[in-house]
Coordinates of C-alpha atoms in Angstrom, one line a residue:
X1 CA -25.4 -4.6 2.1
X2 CA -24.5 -3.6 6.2
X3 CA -24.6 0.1 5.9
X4 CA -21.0 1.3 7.1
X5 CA -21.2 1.3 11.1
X6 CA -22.8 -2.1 11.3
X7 CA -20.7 -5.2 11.8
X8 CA -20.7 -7.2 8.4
X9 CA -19.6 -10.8 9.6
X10 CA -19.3 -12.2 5.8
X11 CA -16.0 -13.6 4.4
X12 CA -14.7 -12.3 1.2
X13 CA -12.3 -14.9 -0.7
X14 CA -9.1 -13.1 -2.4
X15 CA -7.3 -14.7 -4.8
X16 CA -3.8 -13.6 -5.3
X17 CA -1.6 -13.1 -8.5
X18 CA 0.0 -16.9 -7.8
X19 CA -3.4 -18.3 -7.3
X20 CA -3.9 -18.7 -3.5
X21 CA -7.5 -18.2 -2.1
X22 CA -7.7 -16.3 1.5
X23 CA -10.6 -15.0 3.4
X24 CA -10.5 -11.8 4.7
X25 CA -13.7 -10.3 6.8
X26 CA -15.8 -8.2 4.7
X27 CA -15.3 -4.8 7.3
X28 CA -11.7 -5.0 6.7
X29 CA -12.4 -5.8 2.7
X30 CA -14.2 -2.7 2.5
X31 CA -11.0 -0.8 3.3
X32 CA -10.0 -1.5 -0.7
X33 CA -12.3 0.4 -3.0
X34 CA -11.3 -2.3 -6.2
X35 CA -12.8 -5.0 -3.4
X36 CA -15.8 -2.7 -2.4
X37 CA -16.8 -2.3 -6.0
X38 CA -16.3 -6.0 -6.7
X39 CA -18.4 -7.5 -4.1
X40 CA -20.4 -5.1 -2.1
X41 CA -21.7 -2.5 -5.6
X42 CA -22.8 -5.5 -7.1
X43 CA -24.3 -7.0 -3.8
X44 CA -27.6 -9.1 -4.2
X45 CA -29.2 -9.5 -0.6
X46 CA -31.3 -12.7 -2.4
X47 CA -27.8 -14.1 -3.8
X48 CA -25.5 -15.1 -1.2
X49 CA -23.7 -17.8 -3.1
X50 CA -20.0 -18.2 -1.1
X51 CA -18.3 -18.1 -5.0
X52 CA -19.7 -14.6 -6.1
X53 CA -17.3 -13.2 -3.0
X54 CA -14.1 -14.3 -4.5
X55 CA -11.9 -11.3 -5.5
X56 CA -9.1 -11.9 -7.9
X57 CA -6.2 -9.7 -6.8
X58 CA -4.1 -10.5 -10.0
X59 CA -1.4 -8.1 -9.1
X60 CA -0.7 -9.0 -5.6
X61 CA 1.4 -12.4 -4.8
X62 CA 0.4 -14.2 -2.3
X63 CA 2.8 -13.2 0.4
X64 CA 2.0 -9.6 -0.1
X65 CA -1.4 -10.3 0.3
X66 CA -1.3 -12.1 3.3
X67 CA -0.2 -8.4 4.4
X68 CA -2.2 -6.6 3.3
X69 CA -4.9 -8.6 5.0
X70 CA -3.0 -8.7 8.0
X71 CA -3.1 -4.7 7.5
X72 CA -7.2 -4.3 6.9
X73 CA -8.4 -6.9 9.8
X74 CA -6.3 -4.6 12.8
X75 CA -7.0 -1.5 11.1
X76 CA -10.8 -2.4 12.0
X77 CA -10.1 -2.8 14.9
X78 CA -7.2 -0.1 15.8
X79 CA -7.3 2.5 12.5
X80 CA -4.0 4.2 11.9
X81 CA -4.1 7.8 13.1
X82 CA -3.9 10.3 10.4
X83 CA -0.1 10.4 9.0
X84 CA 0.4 14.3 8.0
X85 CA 2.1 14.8 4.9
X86 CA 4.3 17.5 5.8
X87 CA 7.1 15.5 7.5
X88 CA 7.8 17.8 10.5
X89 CA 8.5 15.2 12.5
X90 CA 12.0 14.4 13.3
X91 CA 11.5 11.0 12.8
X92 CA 9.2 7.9 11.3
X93 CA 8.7 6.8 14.9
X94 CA 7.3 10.4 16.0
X95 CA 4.9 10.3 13.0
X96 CA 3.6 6.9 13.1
X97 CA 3.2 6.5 17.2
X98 CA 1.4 3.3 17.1
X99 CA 3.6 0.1 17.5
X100 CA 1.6 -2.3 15.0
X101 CA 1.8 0.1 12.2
X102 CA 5.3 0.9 12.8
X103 CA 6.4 -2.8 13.0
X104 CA 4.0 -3.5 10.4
X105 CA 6.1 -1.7 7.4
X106 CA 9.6 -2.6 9.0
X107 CA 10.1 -5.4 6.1
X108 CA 12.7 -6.4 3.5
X109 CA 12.2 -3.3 1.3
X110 CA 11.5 -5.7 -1.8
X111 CA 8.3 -6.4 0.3
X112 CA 7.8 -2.6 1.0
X113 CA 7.5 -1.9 -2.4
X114 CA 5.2 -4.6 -3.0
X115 CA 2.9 -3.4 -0.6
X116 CA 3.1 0.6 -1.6
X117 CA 2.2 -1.6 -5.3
X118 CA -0.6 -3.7 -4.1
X119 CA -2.5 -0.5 -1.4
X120 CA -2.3 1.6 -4.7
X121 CA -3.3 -1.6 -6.7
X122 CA -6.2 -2.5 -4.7
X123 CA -7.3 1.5 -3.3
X124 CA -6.2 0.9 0.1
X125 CA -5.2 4.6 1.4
X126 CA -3.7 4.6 5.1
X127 CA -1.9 1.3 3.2
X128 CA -0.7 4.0 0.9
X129 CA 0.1 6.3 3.0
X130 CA 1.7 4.5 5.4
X131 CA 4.1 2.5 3.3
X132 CA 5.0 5.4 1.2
X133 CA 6.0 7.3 4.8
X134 CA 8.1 4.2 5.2
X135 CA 9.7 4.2 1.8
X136 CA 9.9 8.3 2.3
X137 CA 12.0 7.6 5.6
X138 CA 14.0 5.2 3.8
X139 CA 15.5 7.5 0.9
X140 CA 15.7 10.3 3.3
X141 CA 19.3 11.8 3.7
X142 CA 20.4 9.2 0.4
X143 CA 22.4 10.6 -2.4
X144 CA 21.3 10.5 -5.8
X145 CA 23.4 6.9 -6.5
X146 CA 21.8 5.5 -3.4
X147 CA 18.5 6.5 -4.2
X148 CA 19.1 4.9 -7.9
X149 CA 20.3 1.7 -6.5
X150 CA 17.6 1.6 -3.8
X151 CA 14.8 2.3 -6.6
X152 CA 16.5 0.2 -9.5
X153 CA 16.3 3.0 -11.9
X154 CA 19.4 2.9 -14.4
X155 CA 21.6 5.4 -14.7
X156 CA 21.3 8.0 -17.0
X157 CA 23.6 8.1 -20.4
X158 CA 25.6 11.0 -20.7
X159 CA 22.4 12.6 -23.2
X160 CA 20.0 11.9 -20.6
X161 CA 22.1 13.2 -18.2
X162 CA 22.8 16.6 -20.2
X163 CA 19.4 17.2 -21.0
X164 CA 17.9 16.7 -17.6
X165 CA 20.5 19.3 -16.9
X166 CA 19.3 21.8 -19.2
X167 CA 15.3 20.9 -18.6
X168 CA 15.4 20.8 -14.7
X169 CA 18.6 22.8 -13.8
X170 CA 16.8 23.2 -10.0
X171 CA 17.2 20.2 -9.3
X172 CA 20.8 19.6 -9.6
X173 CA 21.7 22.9 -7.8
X174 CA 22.8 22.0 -4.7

């Protein structure tokens, strides 16, 4: 195996939940631990036999793949900068200050989630990180209701409702 600064010029083959095959370059693979382990722990330097380097990505559909792809080949060659987790930025824009990245997660959020689903899925952290920011910056300022409908979680019944109350009264003091 190429140790981790030298240029690894193999293809990996992914196949995704609905069956699709697509080749990623093995530097941008490595970005997903589930992929590193698959392929490159088990790598045998005397086996180089092309169907040994398919991944299947069961989770992940195919467009959501192509993303996340997409995602690992520029980060190789242009890595996010470090998002900070403490949100004192004023805005998305002033925390993720490259374009690509930016652009990258402005999707239809049915797509967003998929993504946050598939970094976590497949170990891809600045994925994680950076599609979470998005989804962050998306409920931010949303009232509860909006936040429900957003997420798809059902509303509570009146029990529910009452015991959440009594369990977690911080949260709804407002």
């Amino acid at each position: 195996m190429a140790s981790e600064d030298q240029t690894d010029d193999r293809m990996v083959k992914l196949r995704s939940g609905d069956g699709e095959v697509y080749e990623m370059n093995a530097n941008a693979a490595k970005l997903s631990k589930l992929i590193a382990e698959a392929i490159f722990d088990n790598d045998d330097d005397e086996d180089d036999d092309d169907a040994n380097n398919e991944v299947p990505v069961v989770k992940v559909k195919s467009e959501c793949l192509r993303k996340v792809i997409e995602f690992c080949e520029h980060y190789v060659k242009d890595p996010l900068n470090q998002i900070t987790h403490t949100m004192e930025a004023d805005s998305f824009d002033e925390i993720v200050t490259q374009e690509f990245y930016r652009d990258f997660v402005t999707v239809e959020q049915p797509l967003l989630f998929q993504l946050v689903q598939a970094a976590n899925f497949m170990n891809i952290q600045p994925l994680l990180d950076l599609a979470c920011l998005q989804v962050a910056n998306i409920l931010m300022g949303k009232s509860a209701e909006d936040i429900r409908s957003i997420l798809n979680i059902p509303k509570m019944t009146p029990e529910e409702e009452e015991k959440a109350r009594r369990e977690h009264r911080w949260i709804f003091e407002a």
